[in-house]
Coordinates of N, CA, C and O in Angstrom, one line a residue:
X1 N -79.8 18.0 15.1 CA -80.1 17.3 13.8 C -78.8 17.1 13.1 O -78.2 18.2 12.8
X2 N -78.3 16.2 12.8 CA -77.5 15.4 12.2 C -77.4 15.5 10.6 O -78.2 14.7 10.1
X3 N -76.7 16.3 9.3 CA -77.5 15.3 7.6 C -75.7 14.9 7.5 O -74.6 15.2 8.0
X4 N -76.3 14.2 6.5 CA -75.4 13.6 5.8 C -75.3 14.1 4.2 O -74.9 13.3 3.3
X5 N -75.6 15.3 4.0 CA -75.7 15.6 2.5 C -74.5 16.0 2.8 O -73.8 16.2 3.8
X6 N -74.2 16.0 1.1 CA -72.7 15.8 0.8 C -71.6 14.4 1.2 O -70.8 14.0 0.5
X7 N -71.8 14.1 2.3 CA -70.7 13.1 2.4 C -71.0 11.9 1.2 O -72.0 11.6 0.6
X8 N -69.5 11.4 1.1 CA -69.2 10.8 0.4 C -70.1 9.5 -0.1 O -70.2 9.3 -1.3
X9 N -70.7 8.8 0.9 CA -71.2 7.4 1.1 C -72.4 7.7 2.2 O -72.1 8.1 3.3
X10 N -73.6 7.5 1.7 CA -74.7 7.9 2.2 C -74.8 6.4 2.8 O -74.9 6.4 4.0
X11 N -74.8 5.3 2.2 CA -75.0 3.9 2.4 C -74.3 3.7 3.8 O -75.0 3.0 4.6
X12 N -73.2 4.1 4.3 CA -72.3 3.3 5.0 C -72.6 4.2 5.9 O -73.0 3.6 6.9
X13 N -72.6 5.8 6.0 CA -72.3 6.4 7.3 C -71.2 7.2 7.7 O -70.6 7.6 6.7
X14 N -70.6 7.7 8.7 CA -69.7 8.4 9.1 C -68.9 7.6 9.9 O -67.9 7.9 10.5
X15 N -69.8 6.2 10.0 CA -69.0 5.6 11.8 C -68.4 4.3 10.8 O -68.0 3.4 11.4
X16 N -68.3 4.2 9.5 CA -68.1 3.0 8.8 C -66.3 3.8 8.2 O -65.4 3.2 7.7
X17 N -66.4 5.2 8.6 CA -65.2 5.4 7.5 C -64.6 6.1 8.7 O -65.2 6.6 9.7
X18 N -62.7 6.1 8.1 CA -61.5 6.8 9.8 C -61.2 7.5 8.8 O -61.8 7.8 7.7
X19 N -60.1 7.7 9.4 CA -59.1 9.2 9.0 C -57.8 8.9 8.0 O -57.0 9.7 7.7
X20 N -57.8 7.4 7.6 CA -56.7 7.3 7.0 C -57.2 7.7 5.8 O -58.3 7.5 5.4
X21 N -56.0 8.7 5.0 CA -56.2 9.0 3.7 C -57.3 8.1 2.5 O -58.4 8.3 2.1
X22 N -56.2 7.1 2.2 CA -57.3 6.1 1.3 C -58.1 6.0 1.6 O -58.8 5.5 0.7
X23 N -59.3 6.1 3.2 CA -60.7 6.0 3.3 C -61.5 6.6 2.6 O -62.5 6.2 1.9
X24 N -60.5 8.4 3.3 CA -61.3 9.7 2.6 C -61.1 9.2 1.0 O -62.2 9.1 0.4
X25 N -60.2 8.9 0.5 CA -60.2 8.8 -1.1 C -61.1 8.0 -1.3 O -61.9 8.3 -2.2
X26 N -61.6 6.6 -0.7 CA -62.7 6.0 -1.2 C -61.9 5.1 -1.6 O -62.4 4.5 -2.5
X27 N -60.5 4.6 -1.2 CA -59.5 3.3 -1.8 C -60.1 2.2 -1.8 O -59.9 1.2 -2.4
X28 N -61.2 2.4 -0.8 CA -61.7 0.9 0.2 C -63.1 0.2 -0.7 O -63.4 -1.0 -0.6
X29 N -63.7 1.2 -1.6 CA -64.6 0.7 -2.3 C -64.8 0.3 -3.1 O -63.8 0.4 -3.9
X30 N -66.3 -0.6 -3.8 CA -66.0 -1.0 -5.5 C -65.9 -0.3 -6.5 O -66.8 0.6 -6.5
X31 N -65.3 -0.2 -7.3 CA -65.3 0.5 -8.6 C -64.1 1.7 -8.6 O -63.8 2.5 -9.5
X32 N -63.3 1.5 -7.0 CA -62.5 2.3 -7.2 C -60.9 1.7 -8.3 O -60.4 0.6 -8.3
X33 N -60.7 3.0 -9.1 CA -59.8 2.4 -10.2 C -58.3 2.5 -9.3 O -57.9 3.5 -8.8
X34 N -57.5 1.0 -9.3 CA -56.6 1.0 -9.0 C -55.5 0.6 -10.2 O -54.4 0.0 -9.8
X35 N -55.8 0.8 -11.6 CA -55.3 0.0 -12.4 C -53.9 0.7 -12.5 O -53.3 0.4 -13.5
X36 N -53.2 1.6 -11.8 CA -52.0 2.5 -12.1 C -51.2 2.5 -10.4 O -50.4 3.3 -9.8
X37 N -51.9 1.0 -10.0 CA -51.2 1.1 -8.6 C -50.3 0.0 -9.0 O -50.4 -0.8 -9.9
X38 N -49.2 0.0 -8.0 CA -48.0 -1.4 -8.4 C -48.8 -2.2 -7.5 O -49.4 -2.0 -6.5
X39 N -48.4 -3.0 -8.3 CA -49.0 -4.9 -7.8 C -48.3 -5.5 -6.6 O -47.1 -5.9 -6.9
X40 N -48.7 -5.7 -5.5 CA -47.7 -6.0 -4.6 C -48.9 -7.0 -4.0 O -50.1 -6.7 -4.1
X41 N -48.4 -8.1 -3.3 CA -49.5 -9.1 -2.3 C -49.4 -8.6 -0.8 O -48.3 -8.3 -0.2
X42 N -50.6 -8.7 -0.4 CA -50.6 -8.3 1.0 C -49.5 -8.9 2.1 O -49.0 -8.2 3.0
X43 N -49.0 -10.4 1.5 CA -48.6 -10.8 2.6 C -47.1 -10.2 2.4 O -46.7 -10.0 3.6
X44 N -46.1 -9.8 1.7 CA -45.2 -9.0 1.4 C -45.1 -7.8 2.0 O -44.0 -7.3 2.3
X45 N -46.1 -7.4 2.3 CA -46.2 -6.0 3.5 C -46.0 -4.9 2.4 O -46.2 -4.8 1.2
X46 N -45.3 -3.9 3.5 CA -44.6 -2.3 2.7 C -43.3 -3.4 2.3 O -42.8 -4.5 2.4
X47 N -43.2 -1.9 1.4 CA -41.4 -2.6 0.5 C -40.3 -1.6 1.7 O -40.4 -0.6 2.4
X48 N -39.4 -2.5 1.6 CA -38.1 -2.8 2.5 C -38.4 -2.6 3.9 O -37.7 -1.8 4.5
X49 N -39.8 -3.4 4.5 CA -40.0 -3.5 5.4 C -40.0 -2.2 6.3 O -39.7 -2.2 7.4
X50 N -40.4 -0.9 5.5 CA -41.1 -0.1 5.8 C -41.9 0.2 7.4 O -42.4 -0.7 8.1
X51 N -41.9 1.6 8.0 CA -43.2 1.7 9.0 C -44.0 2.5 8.0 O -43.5 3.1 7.2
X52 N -45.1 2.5 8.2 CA -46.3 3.5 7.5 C -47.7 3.1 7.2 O -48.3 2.4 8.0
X53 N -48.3 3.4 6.3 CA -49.8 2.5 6.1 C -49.4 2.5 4.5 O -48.5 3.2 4.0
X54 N -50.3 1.4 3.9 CA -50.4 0.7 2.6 C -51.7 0.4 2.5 O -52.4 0.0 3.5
X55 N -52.1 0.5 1.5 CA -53.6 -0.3 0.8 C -53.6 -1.0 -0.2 O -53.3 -0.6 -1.4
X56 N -53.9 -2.0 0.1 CA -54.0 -3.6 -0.4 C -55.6 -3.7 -0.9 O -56.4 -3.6 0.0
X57 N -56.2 -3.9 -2.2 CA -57.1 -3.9 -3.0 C -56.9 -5.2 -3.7 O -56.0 -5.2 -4.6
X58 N -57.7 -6.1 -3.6 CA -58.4 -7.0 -4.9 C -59.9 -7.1 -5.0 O -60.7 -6.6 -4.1
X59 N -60.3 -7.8 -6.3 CA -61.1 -8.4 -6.5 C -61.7 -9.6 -6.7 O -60.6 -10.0 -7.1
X60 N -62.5 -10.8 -6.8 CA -62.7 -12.0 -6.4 C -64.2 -12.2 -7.3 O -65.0 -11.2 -7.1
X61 N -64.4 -13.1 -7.9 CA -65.5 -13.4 -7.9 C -66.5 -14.7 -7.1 O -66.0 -15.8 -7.2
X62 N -67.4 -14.6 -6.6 CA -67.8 -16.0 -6.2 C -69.2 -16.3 -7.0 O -69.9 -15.6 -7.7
X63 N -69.2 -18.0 -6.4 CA -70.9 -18.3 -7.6 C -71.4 -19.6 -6.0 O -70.6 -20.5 -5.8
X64 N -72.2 -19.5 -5.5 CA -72.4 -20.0 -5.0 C -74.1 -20.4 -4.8 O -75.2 -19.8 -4.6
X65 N -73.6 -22.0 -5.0 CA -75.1 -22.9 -5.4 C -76.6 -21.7 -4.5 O -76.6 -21.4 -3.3
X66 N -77.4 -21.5 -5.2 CA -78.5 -21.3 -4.8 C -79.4 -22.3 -3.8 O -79.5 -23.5 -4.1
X67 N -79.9 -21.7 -2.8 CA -80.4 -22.8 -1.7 C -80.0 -23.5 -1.1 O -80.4 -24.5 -0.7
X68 N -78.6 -22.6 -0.9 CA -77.2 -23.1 0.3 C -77.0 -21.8 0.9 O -76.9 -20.7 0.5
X69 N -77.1 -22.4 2.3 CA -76.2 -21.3 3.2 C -75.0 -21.6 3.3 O -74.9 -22.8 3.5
X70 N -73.7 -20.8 3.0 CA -72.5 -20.6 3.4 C -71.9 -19.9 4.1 O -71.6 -18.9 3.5
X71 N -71.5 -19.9 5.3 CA -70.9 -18.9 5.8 C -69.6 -18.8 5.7 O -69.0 -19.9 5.9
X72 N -69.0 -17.9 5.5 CA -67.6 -17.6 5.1 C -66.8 -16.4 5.9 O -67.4 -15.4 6.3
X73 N -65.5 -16.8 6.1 CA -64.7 -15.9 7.2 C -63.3 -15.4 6.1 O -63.0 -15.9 5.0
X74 N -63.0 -14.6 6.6 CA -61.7 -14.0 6.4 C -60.9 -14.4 7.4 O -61.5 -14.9 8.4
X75 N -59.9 -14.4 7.5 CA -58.7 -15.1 8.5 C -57.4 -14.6 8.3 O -56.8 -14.8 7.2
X76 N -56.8 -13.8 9.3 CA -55.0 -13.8 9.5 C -54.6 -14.7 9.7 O -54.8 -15.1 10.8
X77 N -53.9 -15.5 8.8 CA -53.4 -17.0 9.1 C -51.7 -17.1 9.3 O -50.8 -17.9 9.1
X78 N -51.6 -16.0 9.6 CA -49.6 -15.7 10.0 C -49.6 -15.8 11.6 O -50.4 -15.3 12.4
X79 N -48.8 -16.4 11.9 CA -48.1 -16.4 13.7 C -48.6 -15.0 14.4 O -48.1 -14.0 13.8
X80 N -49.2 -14.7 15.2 CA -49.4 -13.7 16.7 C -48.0 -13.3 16.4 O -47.0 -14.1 16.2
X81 N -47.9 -11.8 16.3 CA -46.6 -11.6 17.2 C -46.3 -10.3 16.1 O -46.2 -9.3 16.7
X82 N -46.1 -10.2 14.9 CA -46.2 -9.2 14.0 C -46.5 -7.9 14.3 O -47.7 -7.8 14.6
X83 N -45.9 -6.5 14.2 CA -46.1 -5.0 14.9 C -46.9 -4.7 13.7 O -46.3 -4.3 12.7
X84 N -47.9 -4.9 13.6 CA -48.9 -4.5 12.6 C -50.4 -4.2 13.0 O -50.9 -4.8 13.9
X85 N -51.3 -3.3 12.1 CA -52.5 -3.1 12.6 C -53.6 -3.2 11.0 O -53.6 -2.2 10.2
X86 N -54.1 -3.9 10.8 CA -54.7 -3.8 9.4 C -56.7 -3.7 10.1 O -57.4 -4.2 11.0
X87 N -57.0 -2.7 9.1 CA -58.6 -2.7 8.8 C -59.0 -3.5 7.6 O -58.7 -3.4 6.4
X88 N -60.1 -4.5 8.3 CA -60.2 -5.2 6.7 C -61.4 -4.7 6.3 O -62.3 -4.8 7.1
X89 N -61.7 -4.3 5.0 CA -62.8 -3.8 4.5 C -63.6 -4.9 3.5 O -62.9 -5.6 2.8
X90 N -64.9 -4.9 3.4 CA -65.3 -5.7 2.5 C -66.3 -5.1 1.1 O -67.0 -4.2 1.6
X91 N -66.5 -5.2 0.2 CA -67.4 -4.2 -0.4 C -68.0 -3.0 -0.3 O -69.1 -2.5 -0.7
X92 N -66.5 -2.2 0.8 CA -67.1 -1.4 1.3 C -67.6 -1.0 3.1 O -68.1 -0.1 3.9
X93 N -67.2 -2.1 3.0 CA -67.8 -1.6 4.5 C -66.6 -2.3 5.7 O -66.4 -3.5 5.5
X94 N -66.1 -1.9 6.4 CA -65.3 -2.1 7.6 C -66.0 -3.4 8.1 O -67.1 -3.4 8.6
X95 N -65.4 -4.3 8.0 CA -65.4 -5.9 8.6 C -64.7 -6.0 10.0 O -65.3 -6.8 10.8
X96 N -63.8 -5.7 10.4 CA -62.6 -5.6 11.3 C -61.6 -5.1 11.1 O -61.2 -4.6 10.1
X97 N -61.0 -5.0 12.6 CA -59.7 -4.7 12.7 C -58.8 -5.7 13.1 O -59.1 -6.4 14.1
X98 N -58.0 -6.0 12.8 CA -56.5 -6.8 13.4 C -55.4 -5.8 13.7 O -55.1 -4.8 13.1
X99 N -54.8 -6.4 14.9 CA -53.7 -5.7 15.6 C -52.8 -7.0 15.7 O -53.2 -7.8 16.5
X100 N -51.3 -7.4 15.0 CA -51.3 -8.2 14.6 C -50.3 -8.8 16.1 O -50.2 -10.0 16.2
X101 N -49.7 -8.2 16.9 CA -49.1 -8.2 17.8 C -49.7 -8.6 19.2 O -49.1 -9.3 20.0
X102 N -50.9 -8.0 19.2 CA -51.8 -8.6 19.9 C -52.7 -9.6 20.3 O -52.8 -10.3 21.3
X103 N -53.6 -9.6 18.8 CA -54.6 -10.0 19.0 C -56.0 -9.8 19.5 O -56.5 -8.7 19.4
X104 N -56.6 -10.8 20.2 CA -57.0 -11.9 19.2 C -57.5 -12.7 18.8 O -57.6 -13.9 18.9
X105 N -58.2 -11.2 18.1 CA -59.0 -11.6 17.0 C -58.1 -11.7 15.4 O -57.3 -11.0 14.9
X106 N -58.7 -12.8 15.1 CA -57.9 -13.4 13.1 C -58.9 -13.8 12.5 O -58.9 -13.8 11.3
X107 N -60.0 -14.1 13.2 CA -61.2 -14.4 12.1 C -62.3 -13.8 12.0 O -62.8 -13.5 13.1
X108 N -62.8 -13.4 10.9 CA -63.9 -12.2 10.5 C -64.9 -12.5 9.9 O -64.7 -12.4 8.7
X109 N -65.8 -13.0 10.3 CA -67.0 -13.7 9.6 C -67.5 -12.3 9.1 O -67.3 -11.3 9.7
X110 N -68.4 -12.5 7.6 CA -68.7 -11.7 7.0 C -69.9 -12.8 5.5 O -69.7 -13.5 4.6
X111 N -71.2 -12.2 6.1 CA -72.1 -12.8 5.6 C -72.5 -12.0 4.3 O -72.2 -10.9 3.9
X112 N -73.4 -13.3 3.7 CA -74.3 -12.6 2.5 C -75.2 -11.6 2.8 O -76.1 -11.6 3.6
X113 N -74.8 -10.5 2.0 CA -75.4 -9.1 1.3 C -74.8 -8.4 1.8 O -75.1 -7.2 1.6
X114 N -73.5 -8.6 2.6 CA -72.3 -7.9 2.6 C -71.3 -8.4 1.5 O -70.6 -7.6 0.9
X115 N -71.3 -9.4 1.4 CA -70.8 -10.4 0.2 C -71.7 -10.6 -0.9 O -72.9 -10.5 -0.8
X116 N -71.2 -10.8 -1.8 CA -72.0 -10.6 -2.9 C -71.8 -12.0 -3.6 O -71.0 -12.3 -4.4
X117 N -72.9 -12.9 -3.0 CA -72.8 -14.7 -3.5 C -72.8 -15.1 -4.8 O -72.2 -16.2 -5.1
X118 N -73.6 -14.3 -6.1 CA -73.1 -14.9 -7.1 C -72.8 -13.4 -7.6 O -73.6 -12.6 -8.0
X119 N -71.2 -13.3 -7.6 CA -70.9 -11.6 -8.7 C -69.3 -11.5 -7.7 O -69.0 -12.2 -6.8
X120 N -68.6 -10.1 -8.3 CA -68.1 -9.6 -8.0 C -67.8 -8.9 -6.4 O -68.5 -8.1 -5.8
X121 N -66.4 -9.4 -6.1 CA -66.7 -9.1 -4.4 C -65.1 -8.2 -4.5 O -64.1 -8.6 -5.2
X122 N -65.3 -6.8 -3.7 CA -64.2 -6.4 -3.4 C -63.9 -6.3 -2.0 O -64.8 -6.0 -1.2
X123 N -62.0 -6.9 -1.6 CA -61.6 -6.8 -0.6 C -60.2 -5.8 -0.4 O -59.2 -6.0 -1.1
X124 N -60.3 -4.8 0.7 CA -59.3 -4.0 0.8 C -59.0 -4.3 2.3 O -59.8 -4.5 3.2
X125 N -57.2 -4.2 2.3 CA -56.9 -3.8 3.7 C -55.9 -2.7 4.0 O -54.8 -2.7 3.5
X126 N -56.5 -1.7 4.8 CA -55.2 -0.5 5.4 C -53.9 -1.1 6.3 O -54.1 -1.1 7.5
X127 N -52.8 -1.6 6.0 CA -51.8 -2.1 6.6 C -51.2 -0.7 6.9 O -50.8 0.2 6.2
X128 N -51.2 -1.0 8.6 CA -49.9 -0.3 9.3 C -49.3 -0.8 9.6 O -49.8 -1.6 10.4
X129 N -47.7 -1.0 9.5 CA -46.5 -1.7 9.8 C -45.8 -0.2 10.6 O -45.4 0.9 10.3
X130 N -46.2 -1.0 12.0 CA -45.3 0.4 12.5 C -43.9 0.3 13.6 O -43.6 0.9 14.6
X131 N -43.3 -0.6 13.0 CA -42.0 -0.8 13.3 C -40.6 -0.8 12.2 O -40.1 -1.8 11.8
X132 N -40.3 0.2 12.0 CA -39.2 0.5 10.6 C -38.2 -1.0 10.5 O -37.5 -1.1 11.5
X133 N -38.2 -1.8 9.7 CA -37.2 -2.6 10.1 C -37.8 -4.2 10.0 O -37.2 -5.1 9.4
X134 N -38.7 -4.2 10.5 CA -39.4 -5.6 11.0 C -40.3 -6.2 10.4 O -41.4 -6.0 10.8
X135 N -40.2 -7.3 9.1 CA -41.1 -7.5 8.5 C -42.4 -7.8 8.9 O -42.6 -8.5 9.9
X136 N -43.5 -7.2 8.0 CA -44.6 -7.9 8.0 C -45.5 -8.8 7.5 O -46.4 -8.2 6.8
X137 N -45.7 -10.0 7.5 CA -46.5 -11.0 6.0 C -47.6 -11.6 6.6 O -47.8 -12.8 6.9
X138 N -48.9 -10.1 6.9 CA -50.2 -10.5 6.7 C -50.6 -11.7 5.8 O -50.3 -11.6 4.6
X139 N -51.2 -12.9 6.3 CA -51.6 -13.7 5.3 C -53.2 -13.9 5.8 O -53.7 -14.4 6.8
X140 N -53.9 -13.1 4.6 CA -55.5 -13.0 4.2 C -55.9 -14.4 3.7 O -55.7 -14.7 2.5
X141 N -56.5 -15.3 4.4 CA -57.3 -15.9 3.5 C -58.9 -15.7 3.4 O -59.2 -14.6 3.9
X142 N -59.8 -16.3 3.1 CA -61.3 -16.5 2.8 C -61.6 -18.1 2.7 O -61.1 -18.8 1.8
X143 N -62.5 -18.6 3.6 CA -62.4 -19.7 4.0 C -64.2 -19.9 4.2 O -65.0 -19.4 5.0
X144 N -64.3 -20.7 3.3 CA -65.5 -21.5 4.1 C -66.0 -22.6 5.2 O -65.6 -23.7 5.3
X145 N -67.2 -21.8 6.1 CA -66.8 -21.9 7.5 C -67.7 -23.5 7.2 O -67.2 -24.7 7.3
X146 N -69.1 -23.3 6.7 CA -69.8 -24.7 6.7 C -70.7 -24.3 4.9 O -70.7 -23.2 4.2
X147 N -71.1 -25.5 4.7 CA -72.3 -25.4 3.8 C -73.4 -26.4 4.3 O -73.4 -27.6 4.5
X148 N -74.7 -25.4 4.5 CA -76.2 -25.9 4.7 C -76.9 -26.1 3.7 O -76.6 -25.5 2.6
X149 N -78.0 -26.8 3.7 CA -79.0 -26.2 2.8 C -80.0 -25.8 3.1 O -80.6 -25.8 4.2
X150 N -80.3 -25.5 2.3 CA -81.7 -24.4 3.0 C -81.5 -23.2 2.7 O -82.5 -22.7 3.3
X151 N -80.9 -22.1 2.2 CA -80.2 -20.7 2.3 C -81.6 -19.9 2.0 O -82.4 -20.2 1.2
X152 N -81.7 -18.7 3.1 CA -82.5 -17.8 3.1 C -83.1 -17.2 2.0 O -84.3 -16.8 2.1
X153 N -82.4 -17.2 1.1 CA -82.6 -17.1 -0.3 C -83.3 -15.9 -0.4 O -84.2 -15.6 0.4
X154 N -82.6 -14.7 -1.7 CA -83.3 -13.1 -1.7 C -82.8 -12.2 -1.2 O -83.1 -11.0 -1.1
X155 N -81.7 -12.8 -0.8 CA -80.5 -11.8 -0.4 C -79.8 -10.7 -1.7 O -79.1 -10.9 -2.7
X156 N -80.5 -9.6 -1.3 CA -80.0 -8.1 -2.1 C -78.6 -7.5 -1.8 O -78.6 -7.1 -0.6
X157 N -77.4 -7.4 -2.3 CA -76.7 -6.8 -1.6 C -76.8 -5.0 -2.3 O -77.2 -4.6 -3.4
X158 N -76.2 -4.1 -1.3 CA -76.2 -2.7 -1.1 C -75.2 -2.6 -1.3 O -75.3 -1.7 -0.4
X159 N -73.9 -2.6 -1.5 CA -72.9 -2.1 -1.1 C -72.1 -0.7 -1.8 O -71.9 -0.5 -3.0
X160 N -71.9 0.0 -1.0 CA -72.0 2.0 -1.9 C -70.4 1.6 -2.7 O -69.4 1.1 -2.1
X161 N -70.5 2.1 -4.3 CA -69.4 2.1 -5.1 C -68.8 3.4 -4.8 O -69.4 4.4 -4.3
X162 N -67.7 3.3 -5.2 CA -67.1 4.4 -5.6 C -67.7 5.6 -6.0 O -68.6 5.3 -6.7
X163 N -67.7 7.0 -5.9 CA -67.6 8.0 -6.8 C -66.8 9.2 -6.4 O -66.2 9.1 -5.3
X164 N -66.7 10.2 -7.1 CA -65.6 11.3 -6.6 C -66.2 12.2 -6.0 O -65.6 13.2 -5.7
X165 N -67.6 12.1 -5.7 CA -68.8 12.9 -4.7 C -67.6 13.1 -3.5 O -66.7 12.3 -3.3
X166 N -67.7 14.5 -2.8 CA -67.0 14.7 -1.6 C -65.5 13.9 -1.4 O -65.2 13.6 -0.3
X167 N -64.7 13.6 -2.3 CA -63.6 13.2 -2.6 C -62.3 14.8 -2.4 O -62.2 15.3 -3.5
X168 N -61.9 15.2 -1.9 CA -60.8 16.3 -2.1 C -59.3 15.4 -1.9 O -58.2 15.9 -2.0

């Protein structure tokens, strides 16, 4: 038998969170306060082209017409070829991975009630730049893939906020 008392995020699981520091801290989730972090854009990478890991946090609002399906992707839209490895997280929850050298996978579809269609959406990514020396300029976008109509309509989203529960 298996519990999950005490962990951090009862919502997501054990198999939704790794070992990078900022996970355990909960960097990846909503409501976590980053208002004392320096402002830097993802696609800028680490400063002076750095190896290490970084976390990249915004917020976004969307409002999208009721009684439309939209599906919407996240996308690496920088050239293959970059020594980089980013986890992209969405409201909490691990959407993908990119290995930017590889590939190739760049696009990350990520649907409503993981997304939050009309409110507040948080997106984080763990950037590893693991070549000292060699710039990296992840470029994140969010793109809409089609618009239908008809949308499933009643979509609840769940997504576990922040707290300092099991935080050390």
């Amino acid at each position: 038998l298996i519990t999950l008392s005490g962990y951090p995020s009862l919502h997501s699981g054990v198999l939704n969170e790794g070992g990078l520091f900022g996970e355990r801290q909960g960097w990846h989730l909503p409501g976590f306060d980053t208002s004392n972090w320096t402002t830097r854009d993802l696609i800028e990478g680490l400063p002076d082209s750095k190896a290490g890991v970084g976390f990249f946090v915004t917020t976004f609002n969307l409002t999208v017409t009721q009684g439309s399906d939209v599906p919407m992707s996240f996308t690496f839209e920088e050239p293959l070829g970059q020594p980089y490895r980013a986890l992209l997280f969405v409201n909490g929850w691990m959407m993908g991975k990119r290995v930017g050298n590889l590939g190739p996978q760049s696009k990350f579809i990520v649907h409503e009630g993981i997304l939050d269609y009309n409110g507040v959406n948080t997106v984080a990514v763990a950037l590893w730049s693991m070549t000292p020396g060699v710039p990296v300029t992840p470029d994140l976008q969010l793109s809409i893939d089609n618009v239908y109509d008809g949308g499933v309509g009643g979509i609840v989203t769940n997504n576990p906020p922040w707290s300092n529960v099991g935080r050390v």
